[in-house]
């Protein structure tokens, strides 16, 4: 149900048609504009399908078994995107030289590394950093590294081996779309992937019992419903673990699904419920806010969801309530105007590579993981990014559009934005985050007809001119192009913040060491701004 109104209100619609009618009557007396408020009468509340505590990971982890090589299908979002030209936020030349110090830079999982052989594309490179470890998870496998030396501590292990002995689809299926997070406030790891090879569709979530990823885990499975749950994303918030999916039915895209999981219960290994809402087919690609830093959000703050559609950012507020679950609310969106843009490749594949006509997928129809949130005390901010065309939608020159939104819990405003494209190469598949002093780092893939797909990053100090990124740094230069009809690339990358110093950025992404297919590797690199101590 959708209604149009001017001023957002916090409302819990708990019961009957009469109550909904009364709410509509109250709203109809207020001024109407083009903002859309989405209300679901009641959250879908459910207990986990099952849960247990695992033996130590070191005793149950199984090596990955290479299966048939396959390209994972991408389900595009059928949501309205702008069809204009021009980019008023375009930055054609890099700004100030980055004042950074580099840390580690080493190969993670990938073809020929640590006995690993890739059978799926894209790899969905994803990683998180804890007190002493870095955990990387790609499609089908994860590994634990020492964050001081980069040495392999554990793995590569099959993704579903984390659920060995658990039973059901979480143990049987190794379907990927993985996310690994570090819950900084609790000093715990959180890992999740979906089970979709057999029904019922499940989201498999595990929370470590200590800060050691090789120890024991509280394991859960949650029922997802009948619609196909594509592109799951997860975030850590003080009152819950928040997730999102793009749902597809027989007629195509049907809308987004968002859920909050009972974090406190999962940290204790107790029964845990989920509270879920669904949007209409007008909205997809929602990302949940992911907390960075030592400061919690302001008291009573909801979790936030953001997407890009119709030439604007759209913000939702999710108030969970695990004491009285049916009081949970999901309200929005509030529309935030941004500079005009054209979605990269019209949402499809157009990224060029040298030596081949094979182009790479842009995922230009959605925001890219993570939606990083930080509370600085005097203000709170969300940073986000997505890929855009430079010029018309038929152009194959792609850059990264990025945003900082402030005061999401009050009157959200666009504090700054920019499109980073300092030369003729395409940049896409970004991930963005902020450190404790407000420096921003943005990592991404880069490719052109002269440059093999590689990994770079840029950033800005908190004192730099608004809307500008500094010079560019290379994590690794690719030395191969992806061939043989394989256009899927990345799906997402990951920029994480070290919880120990709250300054060091850790970035993971993919590259190719030689021309070929299913021969991708990943790289893990760390760095920090000199102003952050």
Short mmCIF file of C-alpha atoms in Angstrom, two decimals:
data_model
loop_
_atom_site.label_atom_id
_atom_site.label_comp_id
_atom_site.label_asym_id
_atom_site.label_seq_id
_atom_site.Cartn_x
_atom_site.Cartn_y
_atom_site.Cartn_z
CA UNK A 1 0.00 0.00 0.00
CA UNK A 2 1.40 3.39 -0.98
CA UNK A 3 0.29 6.85 0.00
CA UNK A 4 1.72 10.24 -0.88
CA UNK A 5 2.44 12.84 1.73
CA UNK A 6 4.83 15.65 2.51
CA UNK A 7 6.00 15.15 6.08
CA UNK A 8 7.19 11.70 7.29
CA UNK A 9 5.69 10.45 10.57
CA UNK A 10 6.60 7.49 12.75
CA UNK A 11 3.63 5.17 12.82
CA UNK A 12 3.00 1.56 13.81
CA UNK A 13 0.04 0.06 11.97
CA UNK A 14 -0.79 -3.02 14.00
CA UNK A 15 -4.17 -4.31 13.28
CA UNK A 16 -7.26 -3.87 11.29
CA UNK A 17 -8.59 -2.34 8.13
CA UNK A 18 -10.37 0.28 10.27
CA UNK A 19 -7.07 1.40 11.77
CA UNK A 20 -5.51 1.68 8.33
CA UNK A 21 -8.49 3.70 7.09
CA UNK A 22 -8.13 6.06 10.04
CA UNK A 23 -4.48 6.57 9.24
CA UNK A 24 -5.26 7.33 5.60
CA UNK A 25 -7.89 9.83 6.70
CA UNK A 26 -5.36 11.65 8.88
CA UNK A 27 -2.80 11.75 6.09
CA UNK A 28 -5.28 12.91 3.44
CA UNK A 29 -5.77 16.17 5.33
CA UNK A 30 -2.08 17.04 4.88
CA UNK A 31 -0.29 18.50 1.89
CA UNK A 32 0.64 16.02 -0.84
CA UNK A 33 3.74 15.96 -3.00
CA UNK A 34 5.77 13.42 -4.97
CA UNK A 35 7.41 11.69 -2.00
CA UNK A 36 6.10 8.19 -1.44
CA UNK A 37 5.62 6.65 1.99
CA UNK A 38 5.59 2.90 2.00
CA UNK A 39 3.65 1.24 4.81
CA UNK A 40 3.17 -2.45 5.50
CA UNK A 41 0.29 -3.11 7.85
CA UNK A 42 2.19 -5.61 9.98
CA UNK A 43 5.68 -7.08 9.92
CA UNK A 44 6.13 -10.71 9.05
CA UNK A 45 7.48 -12.21 12.28
CA UNK A 46 9.01 -15.68 12.44
CA UNK A 47 11.21 -17.79 14.66
CA UNK A 48 14.37 -19.23 13.14
CA UNK A 49 13.89 -22.56 11.38
CA UNK A 50 16.62 -24.06 13.55
CA UNK A 51 19.73 -23.09 15.50
CA UNK A 52 22.61 -24.73 17.33
CA UNK A 53 26.21 -24.22 18.38
CA UNK A 54 28.94 -25.64 16.18
CA UNK A 55 32.12 -27.49 17.10
CA UNK A 56 35.27 -25.41 16.53
CA UNK A 57 35.56 -24.39 12.89
CA UNK A 58 39.01 -25.95 12.80
CA UNK A 59 37.38 -29.38 13.28
CA UNK A 60 34.49 -29.08 10.80
CA UNK A 61 35.82 -26.94 7.95
CA UNK A 62 36.02 -28.83 4.66
CA UNK A 63 38.12 -27.89 1.63
CA UNK A 64 36.20 -26.57 -1.35
CA UNK A 65 35.41 -29.10 -4.06
CA UNK A 66 35.58 -27.78 -7.58
CA UNK A 67 32.32 -28.29 -9.41
CA UNK A 68 31.19 -27.50 -12.93
CA UNK A 69 32.27 -24.06 -14.04
CA UNK A 70 29.25 -21.79 -14.15
CA UNK A 71 28.36 -18.13 -14.50
CA UNK A 72 25.97 -17.00 -11.79
CA UNK A 73 22.96 -15.30 -13.34
CA UNK A 74 22.28 -11.66 -12.57
CA UNK A 75 18.69 -10.63 -12.03
CA UNK A 76 18.33 -7.02 -13.16
CA UNK A 77 16.03 -4.61 -11.36
CA UNK A 78 13.06 -3.35 -13.34
CA UNK A 79 12.89 -0.02 -11.54
CA UNK A 80 12.76 3.46 -13.02
CA UNK A 81 16.15 5.03 -13.72
CA UNK A 82 16.83 8.42 -15.34
CA UNK A 83 17.38 8.73 -19.07
CA UNK A 84 19.11 12.10 -19.13
CA UNK A 85 22.54 13.24 -20.23
CA UNK A 86 25.32 15.08 -18.48
CA UNK A 87 26.75 14.80 -14.99
CA UNK A 88 26.93 17.96 -12.91
CA UNK A 89 28.98 16.16 -10.23
CA UNK A 90 31.71 14.99 -12.60
CA UNK A 91 35.33 15.26 -11.42
CA UNK A 92 37.62 14.97 -14.45
CA UNK A 93 40.96 15.49 -12.71
CA UNK A 94 42.18 14.05 -9.41
CA UNK A 95 42.45 16.35 -6.42
CA UNK A 96 45.20 16.50 -3.82
CA UNK A 97 47.81 13.78 -3.53
CA UNK A 98 46.66 11.14 -1.08
CA UNK A 99 48.47 11.44 2.25
CA UNK A 100 48.35 7.76 3.14
CA UNK A 101 50.59 5.01 4.44
CA UNK A 102 50.22 1.58 2.89
CA UNK A 103 49.96 -1.61 4.92
CA UNK A 104 49.60 -5.15 3.63
CA UNK A 105 48.92 -6.00 -0.02
CA UNK A 106 48.57 -9.73 -0.70
CA UNK A 107 46.63 -12.30 -2.69
CA UNK A 108 43.51 -13.68 -1.15
CA UNK A 109 41.48 -16.58 -2.53
CA UNK A 110 41.62 -17.20 -6.25
CA UNK A 111 42.69 -19.52 -9.00
CA UNK A 112 45.83 -21.43 -8.03
CA UNK A 113 46.12 -19.85 -4.58
CA UNK A 114 46.19 -22.03 -1.44
CA UNK A 115 44.96 -25.00 -3.46
CA UNK A 116 41.81 -23.13 -4.50
CA UNK A 117 40.34 -23.44 -8.00
CA UNK A 118 37.46 -21.20 -9.02
CA UNK A 119 34.35 -22.76 -10.54
CA UNK A 120 31.92 -19.83 -10.20
CA UNK A 121 31.87 -16.33 -11.62
CA UNK A 122 31.60 -13.73 -10.32
CA UNK A 123 33.49 -14.32 -7.06
CA UNK A 124 31.54 -11.78 -4.96
CA UNK A 125 34.77 -10.71 -3.19
CA UNK A 126 33.97 -9.77 0.37
CA UNK A 127 36.00 -9.38 3.56
CA UNK A 128 36.00 -8.05 7.10
CA UNK A 129 38.68 -7.28 9.67
CA UNK A 130 38.67 -8.07 13.38
CA UNK A 131 41.05 -7.72 16.30
CA UNK A 132 43.71 -10.08 14.91
CA UNK A 133 42.24 -11.66 11.78
CA UNK A 134 40.95 -10.84 8.32
CA UNK A 135 38.24 -13.12 6.95
CA UNK A 136 37.62 -13.24 3.21
CA UNK A 137 34.64 -14.96 1.62
CA UNK A 138 34.12 -15.48 -2.10
CA UNK A 139 31.55 -17.62 -3.88
CA UNK A 140 31.96 -21.17 -2.54
CA UNK A 141 34.87 -20.61 -0.11
CA UNK A 142 36.22 -18.55 2.78
CA UNK A 143 39.59 -18.25 4.50
CA UNK A 144 40.99 -16.69 7.67
CA UNK A 145 44.21 -14.64 7.47
CA UNK A 146 46.50 -13.13 10.10
CA UNK A 147 45.93 -9.40 9.77
CA UNK A 148 49.48 -8.54 10.86
CA UNK A 149 51.34 -10.76 8.39
CA UNK A 150 48.76 -11.77 5.81
CA UNK A 151 49.56 -15.44 6.50
CA UNK A 152 46.82 -18.01 5.96
CA UNK A 153 45.40 -19.17 9.31
CA UNK A 154 42.55 -21.39 8.13
CA UNK A 155 41.09 -22.54 4.81
CA UNK A 156 40.22 -22.29 2.06
CA UNK A 157 37.03 -23.87 3.37
CA UNK A 158 33.76 -24.57 1.60
CA UNK A 159 31.23 -21.92 2.53
CA UNK A 160 28.65 -24.42 3.75
CA UNK A 161 31.22 -26.25 5.88
CA UNK A 162 30.45 -23.65 8.55
CA UNK A 163 27.08 -25.47 8.84
CA UNK A 164 28.56 -29.01 8.87
CA UNK A 165 26.26 -31.23 10.94
CA UNK A 166 23.55 -28.56 11.01
CA UNK A 167 21.25 -30.31 8.56
CA UNK A 168 18.94 -28.92 5.89
CA UNK A 169 19.83 -26.64 3.01
CA UNK A 170 22.41 -24.65 4.95
CA UNK A 171 24.56 -27.77 5.29
CA UNK A 172 23.72 -29.32 1.92
CA UNK A 173 23.89 -26.32 -0.39
CA UNK A 174 26.86 -24.05 -0.99
CA UNK A 175 25.09 -21.34 -2.96
CA UNK A 176 27.23 -18.32 -2.12
CA UNK A 177 26.21 -14.63 -2.30
CA UNK A 178 28.28 -14.45 0.89
CA UNK A 179 28.70 -11.66 3.42
CA UNK A 180 31.16 -11.59 6.30
CA UNK A 181 31.00 -8.85 8.93
CA UNK A 182 32.76 -8.07 12.18
CA UNK A 183 30.39 -6.93 14.92
CA UNK A 184 32.73 -4.37 16.47
CA UNK A 185 30.69 -3.67 19.61
CA UNK A 186 30.52 -7.36 20.51
CA UNK A 187 33.87 -8.46 19.04
CA UNK A 188 32.16 -11.26 17.11
CA UNK A 189 32.17 -12.42 13.50
CA UNK A 190 28.92 -12.69 11.55
CA UNK A 191 28.78 -14.77 8.35
CA UNK A 192 25.87 -15.36 6.03
CA UNK A 193 24.97 -16.97 2.72
CA UNK A 194 21.72 -18.14 1.19
CA UNK A 195 20.47 -21.64 0.35
CA UNK A 196 18.52 -21.62 -2.92
CA UNK A 197 19.46 -24.86 -4.73
CA UNK A 198 16.55 -26.56 -3.01
CA UNK A 199 13.42 -25.35 -1.29
CA UNK A 200 12.58 -23.94 1.14
CA UNK A 201 14.74 -20.89 0.44
CA UNK A 202 16.84 -20.12 3.52
CA UNK A 203 19.23 -17.48 4.81
CA UNK A 204 22.04 -19.14 6.74
CA UNK A 205 23.59 -16.92 9.43
CA UNK A 206 26.35 -17.76 11.90
CA UNK A 207 27.70 -15.67 14.80
CA UNK A 208 31.06 -16.57 16.33
CA UNK A 209 31.11 -17.20 20.06
CA UNK A 210 34.43 -15.31 20.45
CA UNK A 211 36.65 -12.94 18.47
CA UNK A 212 38.41 -15.97 16.97
CA UNK A 213 36.90 -16.95 13.62
CA UNK A 214 38.35 -20.46 13.91
CA UNK A 215 36.40 -21.21 17.10
CA UNK A 216 32.78 -22.21 17.71
CA UNK A 217 29.74 -20.54 16.14
CA UNK A 218 26.05 -20.04 16.92
CA UNK A 219 24.33 -21.19 13.72
CA UNK A 220 20.90 -20.20 12.43
CA UNK A 221 18.64 -20.64 9.43
CA UNK A 222 15.75 -18.32 8.58
CA UNK A 223 12.92 -18.99 6.13
CA UNK A 224 12.78 -16.57 3.19
CA UNK A 225 9.42 -17.29 1.54
CA UNK A 226 8.31 -18.37 -1.92
CA UNK A 227 9.84 -15.58 -4.04
CA UNK A 228 13.39 -16.04 -5.31
CA UNK A 229 15.63 -14.01 -2.93
CA UNK A 230 18.42 -12.52 -5.06
CA UNK A 231 21.44 -10.42 -4.06
CA UNK A 232 21.27 -10.69 -0.25
CA UNK A 233 23.09 -8.01 1.76
CA UNK A 234 23.65 -7.82 5.52
CA UNK A 235 24.64 -5.11 7.99
CA UNK A 236 25.39 -4.81 11.70
CA UNK A 237 23.36 -2.38 13.83
CA UNK A 238 23.19 -2.09 17.65
CA UNK A 239 19.71 -3.60 17.92
CA UNK A 240 19.83 -6.16 15.12
CA UNK A 241 21.40 -7.73 12.09
CA UNK A 242 19.65 -6.22 9.07
CA UNK A 243 19.32 -7.83 5.66
CA UNK A 244 17.86 -7.09 2.24
CA UNK A 245 17.03 -9.09 -0.89
CA UNK A 246 15.65 -8.40 -4.36
CA UNK A 247 12.67 -10.71 -4.90
CA UNK A 248 11.65 -12.32 -8.17
CA UNK A 249 8.53 -14.26 -9.06
CA UNK A 250 7.00 -15.74 -12.20
CA UNK A 251 6.40 -12.27 -13.62
CA UNK A 252 9.85 -10.91 -12.80
CA UNK A 253 10.96 -8.45 -10.14
CA UNK A 254 8.36 -8.09 -7.38
CA UNK A 255 10.11 -5.74 -4.93
CA UNK A 256 12.60 -5.73 -2.08
CA UNK A 257 12.42 -7.69 1.15
CA UNK A 258 14.07 -6.36 4.33
CA UNK A 259 14.49 -8.16 7.64
CA UNK A 260 15.86 -7.49 11.09
CA UNK A 261 17.28 -10.41 13.09
CA UNK A 262 17.41 -10.40 16.89
CA UNK A 263 21.09 -9.61 17.47
CA UNK A 264 21.05 -9.92 21.28
CA UNK A 265 19.58 -13.42 21.14
CA UNK A 266 21.98 -14.52 18.41
CA UNK A 267 24.97 -13.27 20.40
CA UNK A 268 23.76 -15.50 23.23
CA UNK A 269 22.94 -18.48 21.02
CA UNK A 270 19.25 -18.31 22.00
CA UNK A 271 16.06 -18.54 19.95
CA UNK A 272 15.94 -15.59 17.57
CA UNK A 273 13.13 -14.08 15.52
CA UNK A 274 13.11 -12.16 12.28
CA UNK A 275 10.92 -9.14 11.52
CA UNK A 276 10.41 -8.57 7.80
CA UNK A 277 8.74 -6.13 5.42
CA UNK A 278 8.34 -6.03 1.66
CA UNK A 279 8.21 -3.09 -0.73
CA UNK A 280 6.34 -2.79 -3.98
CA UNK A 281 8.02 -3.49 -7.31
CA UNK A 282 8.83 0.24 -7.52
CA UNK A 283 11.81 -0.25 -5.21
CA UNK A 284 14.79 -2.58 -5.30
CA UNK A 285 18.47 -2.71 -4.48
CA UNK A 286 17.98 -1.51 -0.89
CA UNK A 287 21.12 -1.55 1.27
CA UNK A 288 20.98 -1.64 5.09
CA UNK A 289 23.11 0.78 7.13
CA UNK A 290 26.27 -0.79 8.54
CA UNK A 291 27.74 0.71 11.70
CA UNK A 292 31.41 1.77 11.77
CA UNK A 293 33.23 3.29 14.73
CA UNK A 294 32.92 3.27 18.50
CA UNK A 295 29.94 5.66 18.69
CA UNK A 296 26.51 4.10 18.51
CA UNK A 297 23.77 5.91 16.59
CA UNK A 298 21.75 8.45 18.61
CA UNK A 299 19.42 6.88 21.16
CA UNK A 300 16.29 5.46 19.57
CA UNK A 301 17.75 5.61 16.09
CA UNK A 302 16.24 3.29 13.51
CA UNK A 303 18.33 1.32 11.05
CA UNK A 304 18.41 2.93 7.62
CA UNK A 305 17.95 1.53 4.13
CA UNK A 306 18.96 3.38 0.97
CA UNK A 307 18.52 2.78 -2.73
CA UNK A 308 18.98 4.72 -5.96
CA UNK A 309 16.09 4.98 -8.40
CA UNK A 310 14.36 7.60 -10.48
CA UNK A 311 17.38 9.90 -10.29
CA UNK A 312 17.25 10.21 -6.49
CA UNK A 313 18.39 8.50 -3.32
CA UNK A 314 15.55 6.98 -1.32
CA UNK A 315 15.84 6.54 2.46
CA UNK A 316 13.79 4.23 4.71
CA UNK A 317 13.74 3.88 8.51
CA UNK A 318 13.39 0.44 10.11
CA UNK A 319 12.43 0.42 13.80
CA UNK A 320 12.70 -3.14 15.06
CA UNK A 321 11.12 -4.28 18.31
CA UNK A 322 12.07 -7.74 19.54
CA UNK A 323 10.10 -7.34 22.78
CA UNK A 324 6.83 -6.58 21.00
CA UNK A 325 7.65 -7.71 17.45
CA UNK A 326 4.44 -6.54 15.81
CA UNK A 327 5.29 -2.97 16.83
CA UNK A 328 8.17 -2.95 14.32
CA UNK A 329 7.82 -0.36 11.56
CA UNK A 330 9.42 0.23 8.16
CA UNK A 331 8.71 3.74 6.96
CA UNK A 332 9.72 5.56 3.79
CA UNK A 333 11.05 6.44 1.44
CA UNK A 334 12.21 9.99 1.86
CA UNK A 335 13.54 11.16 -1.51
CA UNK A 336 16.93 12.93 -1.57
CA UNK A 337 17.71 14.79 -4.80
CA UNK A 338 21.12 14.20 -6.38
CA UNK A 339 22.94 15.51 -9.45
CA UNK A 340 21.72 14.06 -12.73
CA UNK A 341 23.32 10.83 -13.89
CA UNK A 342 22.94 8.04 -16.42
CA UNK A 343 23.13 4.47 -15.01
CA UNK A 344 26.28 2.66 -16.13
CA UNK A 345 25.67 0.56 -19.25
CA UNK A 346 21.94 1.14 -18.73
CA UNK A 347 22.32 -1.37 -15.90
CA UNK A 348 23.96 -4.04 -18.08
CA UNK A 349 27.39 -4.89 -19.52
CA UNK A 350 29.53 -2.36 -21.41
CA UNK A 351 32.90 -2.21 -19.61
CA UNK A 352 35.66 -2.69 -22.24
CA UNK A 353 38.84 -4.75 -21.89
CA UNK A 354 41.97 -4.98 -24.05
CA UNK A 355 42.32 -7.70 -26.66
CA UNK A 356 38.74 -8.90 -26.62
CA UNK A 357 35.25 -7.79 -27.57
CA UNK A 358 33.96 -9.29 -24.32
CA UNK A 359 32.51 -6.54 -22.12
CA UNK A 360 32.00 -6.72 -18.37
CA UNK A 361 28.89 -6.26 -16.26
CA UNK A 362 28.43 -2.91 -14.51
CA UNK A 363 25.61 -3.52 -11.99
CA UNK A 364 24.73 0.06 -12.77
CA UNK A 365 21.13 -0.43 -11.62
CA UNK A 366 21.90 -0.44 -7.86
CA UNK A 367 23.95 0.98 -5.00
CA UNK A 368 27.05 -1.01 -4.16
CA UNK A 369 27.87 -2.70 -0.83
CA UNK A 370 28.46 -1.36 1.92
CA UNK A 371 26.13 1.40 3.13
CA UNK A 372 28.64 2.61 5.72
CA UNK A 373 27.27 4.65 8.65
CA UNK A 374 29.22 6.62 11.24
CA UNK A 375 28.21 8.85 14.19
CA UNK A 376 30.72 11.66 14.76
CA UNK A 377 28.88 13.13 17.75
CA UNK A 378 28.05 16.50 16.20
CA UNK A 379 26.62 14.80 13.10
CA UNK A 380 26.07 11.36 11.62
CA UNK A 381 26.74 10.34 8.03
CA UNK A 382 26.04 7.63 5.49
CA UNK A 383 28.28 7.11 2.45
CA UNK A 384 27.23 5.23 -0.68
CA UNK A 385 28.26 4.73 -4.31
CA UNK A 386 27.14 3.36 -7.68
CA UNK A 387 28.40 3.25 -11.28
CA UNK A 388 27.31 5.82 -13.88
CA UNK A 389 27.90 6.50 -17.55
CA UNK A 390 29.85 9.59 -18.54
CA UNK A 391 27.53 11.20 -21.07
CA UNK A 392 24.75 9.21 -22.74
CA UNK A 393 23.46 5.79 -21.82
CA UNK A 394 25.10 4.35 -24.95
CA UNK A 395 28.55 5.46 -23.80
CA UNK A 396 31.00 2.78 -22.59
CA UNK A 397 32.95 5.17 -20.34
CA UNK A 398 31.92 4.53 -16.73
CA UNK A 399 32.77 6.31 -13.49
CA UNK A 400 31.92 5.95 -9.79
CA UNK A 401 29.30 8.31 -8.34
CA UNK A 402 29.58 8.67 -4.56
CA UNK A 403 27.54 10.44 -1.86
CA UNK A 404 27.64 11.54 1.75
CA UNK A 405 24.18 11.92 3.35
CA UNK A 406 23.96 13.59 6.76
CA UNK A 407 21.31 13.57 9.49
CA UNK A 408 19.50 10.44 8.21
CA UNK A 409 17.42 10.26 11.39
CA UNK A 410 16.23 13.85 11.15
CA UNK A 411 15.96 15.75 7.89
CA UNK A 412 18.30 13.83 5.56
CA UNK A 413 20.43 16.07 3.37
CA UNK A 414 23.02 15.50 0.68
CA UNK A 415 26.19 16.96 2.16
CA UNK A 416 28.43 16.17 -0.81
CA UNK A 417 28.59 14.10 -3.99
CA UNK A 418 30.95 13.47 -6.87
CA UNK A 419 31.60 11.30 -9.91
CA UNK A 420 35.21 10.15 -10.03
CA UNK A 421 36.54 9.71 -13.57
CA UNK A 422 40.01 11.26 -13.92
CA UNK A 423 40.81 9.70 -17.34
CA UNK A 424 39.30 7.61 -20.15
CA UNK A 425 39.34 4.30 -18.22
CA UNK A 426 36.13 2.94 -16.70
CA UNK A 427 35.77 2.64 -12.94
CA UNK A 428 33.01 0.62 -11.30
CA UNK A 429 32.18 -2.00 -8.65
CA UNK A 430 33.03 0.45 -5.85
CA UNK A 431 32.97 0.18 -2.08
CA UNK A 432 33.23 3.20 0.22
CA UNK A 433 33.76 3.92 3.94
CA UNK A 434 34.85 6.65 6.38
CA UNK A 435 37.45 6.57 9.17
CA UNK A 436 37.02 8.10 12.64
CA UNK A 437 38.17 11.60 11.58
CA UNK A 438 35.99 11.75 8.47
CA UNK A 439 38.47 10.72 5.76
CA UNK A 440 36.76 8.75 2.97
CA UNK A 441 38.23 5.87 0.97
CA UNK A 442 36.69 4.54 -2.26
CA UNK A 443 37.94 1.30 -3.86
CA UNK A 444 36.87 0.00 -7.27
CA UNK A 445 37.69 -1.98 -10.41
CA UNK A 446 39.27 -0.20 -13.39
CA UNK A 447 39.45 -1.30 -17.06
CA UNK A 448 39.66 0.09 -20.59
CA UNK A 449 40.61 -0.99 -24.10
CA UNK A 450 44.24 -0.44 -23.03
CA UNK A 451 44.11 -1.53 -19.36
CA UNK A 452 43.34 -5.04 -18.11
CA UNK A 453 40.84 -5.09 -15.24
CA UNK A 454 42.69 -4.12 -12.07
CA UNK A 455 42.11 -2.74 -8.59
CA UNK A 456 42.58 0.88 -7.48
CA UNK A 457 41.36 3.25 -4.81
CA UNK A 458 41.08 6.95 -4.18
CA UNK A 459 40.02 9.02 -1.20
CA UNK A 460 39.65 12.39 0.39
CA UNK A 461 40.75 13.94 3.64
CA UNK A 462 38.03 15.51 5.74
CA UNK A 463 39.55 18.94 5.00
CA UNK A 464 39.49 18.58 1.19
CA UNK A 465 37.07 20.57 -0.96
CA UNK A 466 33.60 19.06 -0.89
CA UNK A 467 32.72 16.73 -3.73
CA UNK A 468 36.30 15.93 -4.70
CA UNK A 469 38.46 12.84 -4.44
CA UNK A 470 42.25 12.95 -4.34
CA UNK A 471 44.83 11.15 -6.44
CA UNK A 472 44.54 7.47 -7.32
CA UNK A 473 46.49 4.52 -5.92
CA UNK A 474 46.90 1.07 -7.46
CA UNK A 475 46.36 -2.06 -5.38
CA UNK A 476 47.30 -4.32 -8.28
CA UNK A 477 47.39 -3.91 -12.06
CA UNK A 478 45.51 -6.70 -13.82
CA UNK A 479 47.44 -8.67 -16.43
CA UNK A 480 44.56 -10.48 -18.13
CA UNK A 481 41.14 -9.96 -19.67
CA UNK A 482 38.06 -12.09 -19.00
CA UNK A 483 37.03 -14.03 -22.11
CA UNK A 484 34.79 -16.77 -23.55
CA UNK A 485 31.44 -15.08 -23.11
CA UNK A 486 31.96 -14.45 -19.40
CA UNK A 487 30.63 -10.97 -18.62
CA UNK A 488 29.90 -11.28 -14.88
CA UNK A 489 32.32 -9.34 -12.70
CA UNK A 490 32.47 -8.85 -8.95
CA UNK A 491 28.82 -8.40 -7.95
CA UNK A 492 30.27 -6.39 -5.04
CA UNK A 493 33.56 -5.55 -3.34
CA UNK A 494 34.34 -4.62 0.24
CA UNK A 495 35.90 -1.63 2.03
CA UNK A 496 36.12 -2.36 5.77
CA UNK A 497 37.49 -0.41 8.76
CA UNK A 498 39.87 -1.89 11.32
CA UNK A 499 38.09 -1.92 14.71
CA UNK A 500 41.34 -1.58 16.65
CA UNK A 501 42.53 1.84 15.42
CA UNK A 502 39.33 2.87 13.55
CA UNK A 503 41.67 4.34 10.92
CA UNK A 504 42.96 1.53 8.73
CA UNK A 505 40.95 0.66 5.62
CA UNK A 506 40.95 -2.92 4.29
CA UNK A 507 39.85 -3.45 0.70
CA UNK A 508 39.25 -6.65 -1.26
CA UNK A 509 38.39 -6.99 -4.96
CA UNK A 510 39.14 -9.26 -7.93
CA UNK A 511 41.58 -9.21 -10.88
CA UNK A 512 42.86 -11.61 -13.55
CA UNK A 513 46.51 -12.72 -13.73
CA UNK A 514 46.16 -13.76 -17.41
CA UNK A 515 43.61 -13.87 -20.21
CA UNK A 516 41.01 -16.52 -19.57
CA UNK A 517 37.80 -17.46 -17.80
CA UNK A 518 37.22 -18.70 -14.25
CA UNK A 519 40.83 -17.79 -13.48
CA UNK A 520 40.10 -14.81 -11.24
CA UNK A 521 42.09 -13.99 -8.16
CA UNK A 522 41.39 -11.59 -5.30
CA UNK A 523 43.62 -9.06 -3.61
CA UNK A 524 43.51 -7.77 -0.03
CA UNK A 525 45.12 -4.40 0.76
CA UNK A 526 45.24 -2.11 3.79
CA UNK A 527 46.09 1.59 4.11
CA UNK A 528 45.37 4.61 6.31
CA UNK A 529 45.33 8.40 6.04
CA UNK A 530 48.15 10.20 7.82
CA UNK A 531 45.65 12.51 9.57
CA UNK A 532 44.02 9.55 11.33
CA UNK A 533 45.92 8.48 14.44
#
